Short mmCIF file of C-alpha atoms in Angstrom, two decimals:
data_model
loop_
_atom_site.label_atom_id
_atom_site.label_comp_id
_atom_site.label_asym_id
_atom_site.label_seq_id
_atom_site.Cartn_x
_atom_site.Cartn_y
_atom_site.Cartn_z
CA MET A 1 0.00 0.00 0.00
CA PRO A 2 1.30 3.53 -0.75
CA CYS A 3 2.66 5.46 2.22
CA PRO A 4 0.44 8.33 3.42
CA PRO A 5 1.70 11.66 4.78
CA ALA A 6 2.16 11.78 8.55
CA SER A 7 -1.08 12.21 10.49
CA GLU A 8 -1.92 14.10 13.67
CA ALA A 9 -4.97 13.56 15.84
CA ALA A 10 -6.56 15.68 18.57
CA GLU A 11 -9.95 15.88 20.21
CA SER A 12 -12.36 18.33 18.62
CA ALA A 13 -13.65 21.15 20.79
CA TYR A 14 -15.65 24.30 20.53
CA LEU A 15 -14.36 27.87 20.90
CA ILE A 16 -16.21 31.12 21.45
CA PRO A 17 -14.26 33.48 19.16
CA PHE A 18 -12.39 36.17 21.02
CA VAL A 19 -9.91 38.97 20.37
CA CYS A 20 -6.43 38.78 21.91
CA GLU A 21 -4.71 41.94 22.99
CA GLY A 22 -1.04 42.83 23.09
CA LEU A 23 -0.07 41.40 19.70
CA ALA A 24 1.84 44.45 18.55
CA GLN A 25 4.60 43.98 21.11
CA LEU A 26 5.24 40.38 20.10
CA MET A 27 4.71 39.81 16.39
CA PRO A 28 6.72 40.73 13.32
CA SER A 29 4.98 43.74 11.76
CA ARG A 30 3.75 41.99 8.60
CA PHE A 31 1.98 39.22 10.52
CA TYR A 32 0.65 41.66 13.11
CA ASN A 33 -0.92 43.75 10.35
CA LYS A 34 -2.48 40.60 8.94
CA VAL A 35 -4.15 39.78 12.26
CA GLN A 36 -5.18 43.40 12.83
CA ASP A 37 -6.93 43.40 9.47
CA LEU A 38 -9.04 40.47 10.67
CA HIS A 39 -10.01 42.38 13.83
CA HIS A 40 -11.03 45.46 11.86
CA ARG A 41 -13.16 43.36 9.51
CA ALA A 42 -14.74 41.42 12.34
CA GLY A 43 -15.69 44.54 14.27
CA ALA A 44 -17.27 43.73 17.62
CA SER A 45 -18.03 40.10 16.67
CA THR A 46 -17.02 37.38 14.27
CA ALA A 47 -20.43 36.70 12.73
CA ASN A 48 -18.94 35.57 9.42
CA PRO A 49 -17.80 31.96 9.99
CA LEU A 50 -14.91 32.38 7.56
CA LEU A 51 -13.61 35.31 9.61
CA ALA A 52 -14.07 33.39 12.86
CA TYR A 53 -12.19 30.35 11.55
CA THR A 54 -9.38 32.48 10.13
CA LEU A 55 -8.95 34.48 13.34
CA ILE A 56 -8.68 31.26 15.36
CA LYS A 57 -6.11 29.95 12.89
CA ARG A 58 -4.05 33.16 12.99
CA LEU A 59 -3.92 33.05 16.79
CA GLN A 60 -3.13 29.34 16.94
CA SER A 61 -1.03 27.65 14.27
CA ASP A 62 -0.02 30.78 12.32
CA TRP A 63 1.34 32.62 15.35
CA LEU A 64 3.20 29.53 16.57
CA ASN A 65 4.83 29.17 13.16
CA VAL A 66 5.95 32.82 13.34
CA VAL A 67 7.30 32.47 16.89
CA TYR A 68 9.45 29.46 15.98
CA SER A 69 10.50 30.67 12.54
CA THR A 70 13.83 31.95 11.29
CA GLU A 71 12.13 35.28 10.59
CA ALA A 72 12.03 35.81 14.35
CA SER A 73 15.69 34.92 14.85
CA GLU A 74 16.78 38.44 15.80
CA ASN A 75 14.57 38.56 18.92
CA THR A 76 13.60 34.90 19.28
CA GLN A 77 13.71 34.76 23.07
CA ALA A 78 11.69 37.93 23.56
CA LEU A 79 9.08 36.69 21.10
CA LYS A 80 8.84 33.30 22.83
CA ASN A 81 8.62 34.89 26.27
CA GLY A 82 5.89 37.22 25.10
CA TYR A 83 3.98 34.33 23.56
CA LYS A 84 4.17 32.34 26.81
CA LYS A 85 2.57 35.24 28.70
CA VAL A 86 -0.60 35.16 26.59
CA GLU A 87 -0.58 31.48 25.58
CA LYS A 88 -3.25 30.53 28.13
CA ASP A 89 -5.67 32.99 26.50
CA LEU A 90 -5.07 31.75 22.96
CA PRO A 91 -6.99 29.05 21.09
CA LEU A 92 -5.76 25.48 21.43
CA PHE A 93 -5.07 23.22 18.48
CA GLU A 94 -8.27 21.33 19.26
CA ASP A 95 -10.14 24.65 19.01
CA LEU A 96 -8.71 25.12 15.54
CA GLN A 97 -9.73 21.59 14.61
CA GLY A 98 -13.23 22.31 15.91
CA ALA A 99 -13.44 25.45 13.76
CA ALA A 100 -12.36 23.51 10.66
CA ARG A 101 -14.95 20.83 11.38
CA ALA A 102 -17.54 23.58 11.80
CA LEU A 103 -16.85 24.86 8.28
CA MET A 104 -17.35 21.34 6.93
CA ARG A 105 -20.59 21.03 8.91
CA LEU A 106 -21.90 24.29 7.45
CA GLN A 107 -20.84 23.13 3.98
CA ASP A 108 -22.92 19.96 4.39
CA VAL A 109 -26.03 21.12 6.23
CA TYR A 110 -26.57 24.23 4.11
CA ALA A 111 -25.41 22.62 0.81
CA LEU A 112 -22.70 25.23 0.29
CA ASN A 113 -20.27 25.22 -2.60
CA VAL A 114 -16.64 24.94 -1.42
CA LYS A 115 -15.30 26.99 -4.32
CA GLY A 116 -17.71 29.76 -3.35
CA LEU A 117 -16.78 29.56 0.32
CA VAL A 118 -13.09 29.96 -0.52
CA LYS A 119 -13.98 33.21 -2.31
CA GLY A 120 -16.12 34.36 0.62
CA VAL A 121 -19.43 33.68 -1.13
CA PHE A 122 -22.09 31.52 0.53
CA GLN A 123 -23.60 30.06 -2.62
CA ARG A 124 -25.50 26.79 -2.83
CA ALA A 125 -23.95 23.73 -4.42
CA SER A 126 -24.94 23.02 -8.02
CA GLY A 127 -28.06 20.95 -8.44
CA THR A 128 -29.90 22.56 -5.53
CA ASP A 129 -32.83 24.91 -5.96
CA LEU A 130 -32.46 26.72 -2.66
CA PRO A 131 -32.68 30.44 -1.83
CA GLU A 132 -29.62 32.44 -0.85
CA ILE A 133 -29.03 31.89 2.84
CA TYR A 134 -26.40 34.46 3.83
CA SER A 135 -24.80 37.43 2.14
CA PRO A 136 -22.03 39.04 4.24
CA GLY A 137 -21.59 42.78 4.01
CA GLN A 138 -17.96 42.31 3.05
CA LEU A 139 -16.44 39.38 1.19
CA PHE A 140 -13.59 37.60 2.92
CA SER A 141 -11.67 34.96 0.99
CA LEU A 142 -9.54 32.13 2.36
CA SER A 143 -5.87 31.60 1.63
CA ALA A 144 -4.29 28.43 0.28
CA ASP A 145 -3.05 27.58 3.76
CA ASP A 146 -6.50 28.18 5.27
CA CYS A 147 -7.94 25.64 2.81
CA PHE A 148 -5.08 23.23 3.44
CA LEU A 149 -5.76 23.11 7.15
CA VAL A 150 -9.47 22.30 6.68
CA GLY A 151 -8.52 19.56 4.22
CA LYS A 152 -5.84 18.26 6.59
CA VAL A 153 -8.32 18.02 9.48
CA ALA A 154 -10.67 16.00 7.25
CA TYR A 155 -7.73 13.88 6.05
CA ASP A 156 -6.69 13.06 9.62
CA MET A 157 -10.25 11.80 10.26
CA GLU A 158 -10.01 9.64 7.11
CA ASP A 159 -12.83 11.75 5.69
CA TYR A 160 -11.76 11.86 2.06
CA TYR A 161 -15.10 13.30 0.90
CA HIS A 162 -14.20 16.61 2.54
CA SER A 163 -10.41 16.41 2.30
CA ILE A 164 -10.53 16.18 -1.50
CA ALA A 165 -12.83 19.21 -1.89
CA TRP A 166 -10.74 21.46 0.38
CA LEU A 167 -7.31 20.20 -0.71
CA GLU A 168 -8.28 20.76 -4.36
CA GLU A 169 -8.79 24.44 -3.52
CA ALA A 170 -5.55 24.54 -1.54
CA VAL A 171 -3.59 23.09 -4.46
CA SER A 172 -5.13 25.56 -6.93
CA LEU A 173 -4.26 28.54 -4.73
CA PHE A 174 -0.77 27.27 -3.88
CA ARG A 175 -0.06 26.87 -7.60
CA LEU A 176 -0.97 30.51 -8.21
CA SER A 177 1.33 31.77 -5.47
CA TYR A 178 4.13 29.23 -5.80
CA GLY A 179 7.42 30.73 -4.67
CA ASP A 180 5.75 33.31 -2.38
CA TRP A 181 5.90 31.35 0.86
CA ASN A 182 4.65 32.98 4.08
CA THR A 183 6.34 32.33 7.42
CA GLU A 184 3.06 31.62 9.16
CA ASP A 185 1.87 29.01 6.67
CA GLU A 186 1.46 25.47 7.94
CA GLY A 187 1.47 23.86 4.51
CA SER A 188 2.89 24.25 1.03
CA LEU A 189 2.03 23.17 -2.51
CA GLU A 190 4.01 19.96 -1.95
CA ASP A 191 2.10 19.21 1.28
CA ALA A 192 -1.26 19.83 -0.39
CA LEU A 193 -0.36 17.66 -3.41
CA ASP A 194 0.87 14.91 -1.10
CA HIS A 195 -2.34 14.78 0.98
CA LEU A 196 -4.60 15.21 -2.04
CA ALA A 197 -2.90 12.38 -3.94
CA PHE A 198 -3.34 9.95 -1.07
CA SER A 199 -6.96 11.10 -0.54
CA TYR A 200 -7.72 10.27 -4.18
CA PHE A 201 -5.97 6.91 -3.80
CA LYS A 202 -8.13 6.07 -0.77
CA ALA A 203 -11.19 7.17 -2.74
CA GLY A 204 -10.26 4.76 -5.54
CA ASN A 205 -9.01 7.22 -8.16
CA ILE A 206 -5.52 5.78 -8.69
CA SER A 207 -4.98 7.53 -12.01
CA TYR A 208 -5.38 11.01 -10.54
CA ALA A 209 -3.38 10.05 -7.45
CA LEU A 210 -0.54 9.11 -9.81
CA SER A 211 -0.83 12.42 -11.71
CA LEU A 212 -0.66 14.46 -8.50
CA SER A 213 2.27 12.45 -7.16
CA ARG A 214 4.19 13.03 -10.38
CA GLU A 215 3.53 16.75 -10.08
CA PHE A 216 4.83 16.59 -6.49
CA LEU A 217 8.11 15.06 -7.72
CA ARG A 218 8.63 17.95 -10.11
CA TYR A 219 8.93 20.22 -7.06
CA ASP A 220 10.68 17.71 -4.77
CA PRO A 221 12.38 15.04 -6.90
CA THR A 222 14.39 13.63 -3.97
CA ASN A 223 11.34 12.54 -1.94
CA ARG A 224 11.71 8.76 -1.79
CA ARG A 225 8.32 8.03 -0.20
CA VAL A 226 6.38 9.77 -2.97
CA ALA A 227 8.64 8.17 -5.59
CA ARG A 228 7.75 4.74 -4.17
CA ASN A 229 4.07 5.72 -4.25
CA VAL A 230 4.38 6.58 -7.96
CA LEU A 231 5.80 3.12 -8.68
CA LYS A 232 2.99 1.47 -6.71
CA TYR A 233 0.31 3.51 -8.46
CA GLU A 234 1.78 2.62 -11.84
CA ARG A 235 1.84 -1.07 -10.95
CA LEU A 236 -1.77 -0.96 -9.72
CA LEU A 237 -2.90 0.63 -12.99
CA VAL A 238 -1.14 -2.09 -14.97
CA GLU A 239 -2.74 -4.80 -12.86
CA HIS A 240 -6.16 -3.13 -12.89
CA PRO A 241 -6.41 -1.03 -16.08
CA GLU A 242 -10.16 -0.55 -15.60
CA SER A 243 -9.46 1.65 -12.55
CA ALA A 244 -7.84 4.28 -14.79
CA THR A 245 -11.23 5.33 -16.16
CA ALA A 246 -13.45 4.31 -13.25
CA GLU A 247 -15.87 6.93 -11.97
CA VAL A 248 -15.39 7.46 -8.25
CA GLY A 249 -18.50 8.42 -6.30
CA LEU A 250 -17.48 9.69 -2.89
CA GLN A 251 -20.04 9.14 -0.16
CA ARG A 252 -20.35 11.83 2.47
CA PRO A 253 -19.61 10.30 5.90
CA ASN A 254 -22.36 10.08 8.50
CA VAL A 255 -20.19 10.32 11.61
CA THR A 256 -23.06 10.32 14.10
CA HIS A 257 -25.09 7.71 12.15
CA LEU A 258 -28.03 10.09 11.98
CA GLN A 259 -31.03 8.31 10.42
CA THR A 260 -33.01 11.51 9.84
CA ARG A 261 -30.10 13.48 8.36
CA ASP A 262 -31.71 14.33 5.02
CA LEU A 263 -34.95 15.59 6.58
CA TYR A 264 -33.07 17.49 9.27
CA GLU A 265 -30.86 19.28 6.74
CA GLU A 266 -33.81 20.07 4.47
CA LEU A 267 -35.59 21.77 7.38
CA CYS A 268 -32.46 23.75 8.23
CA GLN A 269 -32.19 24.90 4.61
CA THR A 270 -35.80 25.73 3.83
CA LEU A 271 -37.62 26.29 7.16
CA GLY A 272 -39.81 23.28 6.43
CA SER A 273 -43.55 23.43 5.91
CA GLN A 274 -44.68 26.16 8.25
CA PRO A 275 -48.39 26.69 7.55
CA THR A 276 -49.75 30.21 7.41
CA GLN A 277 -52.91 31.49 9.03
CA TYR A 278 -55.07 31.29 5.91
CA GLN A 279 -54.14 27.61 5.50
CA ILE A 280 -54.96 26.60 9.09
CA PRO A 281 -57.18 29.19 10.81
CA ALA A 282 -56.53 27.62 14.23
CA LEU A 283 -52.97 28.90 14.03
CA HIS A 284 -53.21 32.53 15.06
CA CYS A 285 -51.70 35.25 17.23
CA SER A 286 -53.28 36.42 20.47
CA TYR A 287 -52.71 38.13 23.79
CA GLU A 288 -52.85 35.58 26.63
CA THR A 289 -53.12 35.87 30.41
CA ASN A 290 -53.45 32.13 31.16
CA ASP A 291 -55.79 33.17 33.99
CA SER A 292 -52.77 34.46 35.88
CA PRO A 293 -53.05 37.71 37.88
CA TYR A 294 -49.38 38.28 37.03
CA LEU A 295 -50.25 38.63 33.32
CA ILE A 296 -53.47 40.65 33.55
CA LEU A 297 -51.82 44.04 33.05
CA GLN A 298 -49.16 42.74 30.68
CA PRO A 299 -50.43 39.71 28.74
CA VAL A 300 -47.99 37.66 26.70
CA LYS A 301 -48.02 37.76 22.89
CA ARG A 302 -48.60 34.21 21.72
CA GLU A 303 -48.15 32.90 18.18
CA LEU A 304 -49.45 29.36 17.71
CA ILE A 305 -46.91 27.57 15.51
CA ARG A 306 -48.32 24.04 15.57
CA LEU A 307 -51.15 22.13 17.20
CA GLN A 308 -49.62 18.63 16.94
CA PRO A 309 -47.25 18.74 18.60
CA PHE A 310 -48.39 21.83 20.46
CA VAL A 311 -45.73 24.50 19.86
CA ALA A 312 -46.19 28.19 20.64
CA LEU A 313 -43.87 31.19 20.32
CA TYR A 314 -44.25 33.99 22.89
CA HIS A 315 -42.85 37.22 21.49
CA ASP A 316 -40.98 39.81 23.61
CA PHE A 317 -40.95 37.43 26.57
CA VAL A 318 -37.77 39.01 27.94
CA SER A 319 -36.30 42.48 27.45
CA ASP A 320 -32.93 43.30 25.91
CA LEU A 321 -31.59 44.20 29.34
CA GLU A 322 -32.74 40.88 30.83
CA ALA A 323 -31.24 38.91 27.95
CA GLU A 324 -27.87 40.65 28.31
CA LYS A 325 -27.92 40.18 32.08
CA ILE A 326 -28.60 36.43 31.79
CA LYS A 327 -25.82 36.01 29.22
CA GLY A 328 -23.45 37.94 31.45
CA LEU A 329 -24.29 35.78 34.47
CA ALA A 330 -23.71 32.57 32.52
CA ALA A 331 -20.58 33.55 30.56
CA PRO A 332 -17.98 32.89 33.32
CA TRP A 333 -19.39 29.40 33.93
CA LEU A 334 -19.76 28.14 30.35
CA GLN A 335 -18.46 24.64 29.70
CA ARG A 336 -18.72 22.22 26.79
CA SER A 337 -22.27 20.84 26.72
CA VAL A 338 -22.86 17.15 27.45
CA VAL A 339 -25.60 14.68 26.51
CA ALA A 340 -27.18 11.71 28.24
CA SER A 341 -25.60 8.40 27.20
CA GLY A 342 -27.14 5.48 29.08
CA GLU A 343 -26.70 6.28 32.75
CA LYS A 344 -23.87 8.77 32.12
CA GLN A 345 -23.42 12.20 30.60
CA GLN A 346 -20.66 12.87 28.09
CA LYS A 347 -19.51 15.18 25.29
CA ALA A 348 -20.70 14.30 21.81
CA GLU A 349 -19.97 15.44 18.26
CA TYR A 350 -23.69 15.78 17.58
CA ARG A 351 -23.96 18.54 20.18
CA ILE A 352 -21.45 21.39 19.84
CA SER A 353 -22.14 24.23 22.27
CA LYS A 354 -21.25 25.57 25.70
CA SER A 355 -23.66 25.78 28.60
CA ALA A 356 -24.03 26.86 32.21
CA TRP A 357 -26.70 26.36 34.88
CA LEU A 358 -28.09 29.30 36.87
CA LYS A 359 -29.95 28.97 40.17
CA ASP A 360 -32.62 31.50 41.09
CA THR A 361 -30.39 32.66 43.95
CA VAL A 362 -27.80 34.00 41.51
CA ASP A 363 -29.62 37.23 40.66
CA PRO A 364 -33.12 38.77 40.94
CA VAL A 365 -33.45 38.63 37.14
CA ILE A 366 -33.61 34.82 37.37
CA VAL A 367 -36.32 35.04 40.05
CA SER A 368 -38.31 37.40 37.84
CA LEU A 369 -37.91 35.11 34.82
CA ASP A 370 -39.03 32.06 36.83
CA ARG A 371 -42.12 33.91 38.02
CA ARG A 372 -42.98 34.82 34.44
CA LEU A 373 -42.41 31.23 33.27
CA ALA A 374 -44.73 29.92 35.98
CA ALA A 375 -47.43 32.38 34.93
CA LEU A 376 -46.99 31.54 31.25
CA THR A 377 -47.13 27.76 31.65
CA GLY A 378 -49.39 27.48 34.71
CA LEU A 379 -46.95 24.85 36.00
CA ASN A 380 -44.98 24.41 39.21
CA ILE A 381 -41.39 25.33 38.34
CA ARG A 382 -39.88 25.25 41.83
CA PRO A 383 -37.08 22.70 42.34
CA PRO A 384 -37.21 19.72 42.17
CA TYR A 385 -40.24 20.01 39.86
CA ALA A 386 -38.20 21.91 37.30
CA GLU A 387 -34.51 22.10 36.49
CA TYR A 388 -32.39 25.17 37.00
CA LEU A 389 -32.14 27.56 34.07
CA GLN A 390 -29.68 26.28 31.49
CA VAL A 391 -28.00 28.96 29.35
CA VAL A 392 -26.47 27.71 26.11
CA ASN A 393 -24.15 29.42 23.63
CA TYR A 394 -23.86 28.15 20.05
CA GLY A 395 -21.00 29.85 18.22
CA LEU A 396 -19.19 28.97 14.99
CA GLY A 397 -21.15 26.05 13.49
CA GLY A 398 -22.71 25.28 16.88
CA HIS A 399 -25.55 22.78 16.61
CA TYR A 400 -27.53 20.00 18.29
CA GLU A 401 -28.61 17.16 16.02
CA PRO A 402 -32.13 15.63 16.33
CA HIS A 403 -32.97 14.57 19.87
CA PHE A 404 -35.76 14.40 22.42
CA ASP A 405 -35.74 16.60 25.51
CA HIS A 406 -37.61 13.91 27.48
CA ALA A 407 -35.93 10.69 28.57
CA THR A 408 -36.56 7.66 26.37
CA SER A 409 -35.04 5.20 28.85
CA LYS A 410 -35.72 4.62 32.54
CA THR A 411 -31.95 4.57 33.16
CA SER A 412 -31.59 8.17 31.96
CA PRO A 413 -29.79 10.61 34.30
CA LEU A 414 -32.93 12.81 34.07
CA TYR A 415 -34.64 10.55 36.62
CA ARG A 416 -32.04 11.32 39.29
CA MET A 417 -34.12 14.35 40.29
CA LYS A 418 -36.85 11.87 41.30
CA SER A 419 -39.47 14.17 39.80
CA GLY A 420 -40.41 12.16 36.73
CA ASN A 421 -39.71 12.85 33.11
CA ARG A 422 -39.45 16.21 31.36
CA LEU A 423 -43.04 17.27 30.77
CA ALA A 424 -42.47 20.56 28.95
CA THR A 425 -39.73 22.74 27.47
CA VAL A 426 -39.44 26.52 27.39
CA MET A 427 -36.57 27.84 25.27
CA VAL A 428 -35.90 31.57 25.41
CA TYR A 429 -33.90 33.13 22.56
CA LEU A 430 -31.46 35.57 24.17
CA SER A 431 -29.92 36.78 20.91
CA SER A 432 -30.50 36.99 17.19
CA VAL A 433 -28.35 35.43 14.45
CA GLU A 434 -27.66 36.53 10.90
CA ALA A 435 -28.22 33.09 9.40
CA GLY A 436 -28.92 29.53 10.52
CA GLY A 437 -29.68 28.36 14.04
CA SER A 438 -33.35 27.44 13.50
CA THR A 439 -35.10 24.95 15.76
CA ALA A 440 -36.26 22.11 13.49
CA PHE A 441 -38.99 19.63 14.47
CA ILE A 442 -38.10 16.64 12.35
CA TYR A 443 -41.15 14.37 12.23
CA ALA A 444 -43.59 17.29 12.41
CA ASN A 445 -41.76 18.79 9.39
CA PHE A 446 -41.43 22.43 10.38
CA SER A 447 -38.81 24.70 11.90
CA VAL A 448 -38.78 27.94 13.83
CA PRO A 449 -36.17 30.62 13.10
CA VAL A 450 -34.40 32.42 15.94
CA VAL A 451 -36.54 35.31 17.23
CA LYS A 452 -34.65 37.46 19.72
CA ASN A 453 -36.27 37.76 23.18
CA ALA A 454 -39.05 35.29 22.27
CA ALA A 455 -39.81 32.06 24.17
CA LEU A 456 -40.63 28.80 22.39
CA PHE A 457 -42.85 26.37 24.34
CA TRP A 458 -43.87 22.77 23.69
CA TRP A 459 -45.15 19.71 25.57
CA ASN A 460 -42.74 16.76 25.52
CA LEU A 461 -45.19 14.21 26.94
CA HIS A 462 -48.76 13.23 26.16
CA ARG A 463 -51.26 13.48 29.01
CA ASN A 464 -50.94 9.72 29.58
CA GLY A 465 -47.22 10.20 30.36
CA THR A 466 -45.78 8.73 27.16
CA GLY A 467 -43.30 10.67 25.08
CA ASN A 468 -44.54 12.60 22.07
CA GLY A 469 -42.49 11.33 19.13
CA ASP A 470 -43.35 14.43 17.10
CA THR A 471 -41.19 16.54 19.43
CA LEU A 472 -37.97 15.14 17.96
CA HIS A 473 -36.14 18.40 17.28
CA ALA A 474 -32.74 19.85 16.47
CA GLY A 475 -30.77 23.05 16.74
CA CYS A 476 -29.58 23.79 13.20
CA PRO A 477 -25.94 24.91 12.90
CA VAL A 478 -25.32 28.62 13.36
CA LEU A 479 -24.15 29.83 9.96
CA ALA A 480 -23.49 33.45 10.88
CA GLY A 481 -23.67 34.98 14.32
CA ASN A 482 -23.71 33.87 17.93
CA LYS A 483 -26.81 32.11 19.26
CA TRP A 484 -27.74 32.23 22.95
CA VAL A 485 -30.73 30.43 24.45
CA ALA A 486 -32.01 29.76 27.95
CA ASN A 487 -33.77 26.43 28.55
CA LYS A 488 -36.25 25.63 31.30
CA TRP A 489 -37.28 21.99 31.61
CA ILE A 490 -40.35 21.28 33.70
CA HIS A 491 -40.91 17.77 35.10
CA GLU A 492 -44.03 15.63 35.64
CA HIS A 493 -44.16 15.61 39.43
CA GLY A 494 -45.78 18.63 41.03
CA GLN A 495 -48.08 19.17 38.04
CA GLU A 496 -50.79 16.65 39.01
CA PHE A 497 -53.50 19.31 39.39
CA ARG A 498 -52.05 21.70 36.80
CA ARG A 499 -51.97 19.41 33.79
CA ARG A 500 -54.30 16.51 34.45
CA CYS A 501 -53.71 13.03 33.08
CA SER A 502 -55.76 11.47 30.29
CA PRO A 503 -56.00 7.87 29.07
CA ASN A 504 -56.25 9.17 25.48
CA PRO A 505 -52.80 8.69 23.87
CA GLU A 506 -53.52 11.59 21.50
CA ASP A 507 -53.99 14.18 24.28
#
């Protein structure tokens, strides 16, 4: 078998993009200006995922390459010392890997064309009849090395579907700029050709792998490993001449083995089949008090989204000040979100976000929100009948693939509260996003876009206590922006006289 390029592996993680200060004192001026340009383009946030990815890369691998380069030889020790002082605040390599995987996730879920992405344009892949999803105010293109790193991350995961697409772009760009090597670059034309050739070999296209390897040897004729690969490719083509013209159909990997992937992605792309009022008159907007004295003077604005499952959106449920306060309270405590797996909780690739739990004792704003939630739902939300408020941040490509909020197994950690299953969900949108981030209900075939300060409510269980299968839902990847939500999960116990049982499985 031909010898592949060396591979590196690291655990994927999620990073909230941030801006690092003090670069001017440490970096060579050319590289510093390059990073500063990213900050000026990003402004106060990194809504554009290409900008966010590139900023993470500049502050991780690019800066390290500069620090340990010959370009920094005149003040090497000062540069290294300065880097060590801020290293703890910089992205880790696993953060950079997570950002690269996020770009691939956005490419897949929103059917984006890689060639367009490299140029800063979010255009749909050919063969799709989908509307434009995001148009940034300013185009930002990727460099050859930016493309190489995304392809390399895919390559290291043996994901040749993505590695080929991104390495093809890297090779094209490296060819155009051959001879103009940048100190901060991780890869080169030879590196990109090397990885792309082996990716094509693994995909079954031996003829093109041979062509790329021969091109590699024109730039580095002394490389023995690639020379051996050329001989092996030539021998394979002689032994199997039909492979020279064989069409190779690469299958996109399904890492999380998601059975509803196609429907989920379609809902993320098109907002599903949301009916309008004239189609179903029962779906309407109204002011509601829920017979609560708390809401008499200020009723909530309810928009009925769906009757089965029952889903309602309450507009202007929190104020801008409350939303900012809740985000500020949660920010210092954010950690990578976990999911229930059997009797344990663990990190998972199908949920990429950060979350924190806030007790009502943290701040009066939480007490006020709980009181409003109790009035809205008519349910008992005091512990242990409801969980503490969970605040979640979905940044670059952040998502949560289809799942149920209620437990589907009696061994679930949700039962540790000894208050039954999750009866209802209230999800409060604490921010807006520029694109993506919808909440998609898979089997019910509709999705709800992010509406800042609104609260989305649905029942997870039927009145007979069984789970409602139509509540299978997902958080679509954030394409542009930073999505914050606050979740309140209300359990069965304590609601006996507030939501009465029924033997009818449809209730």
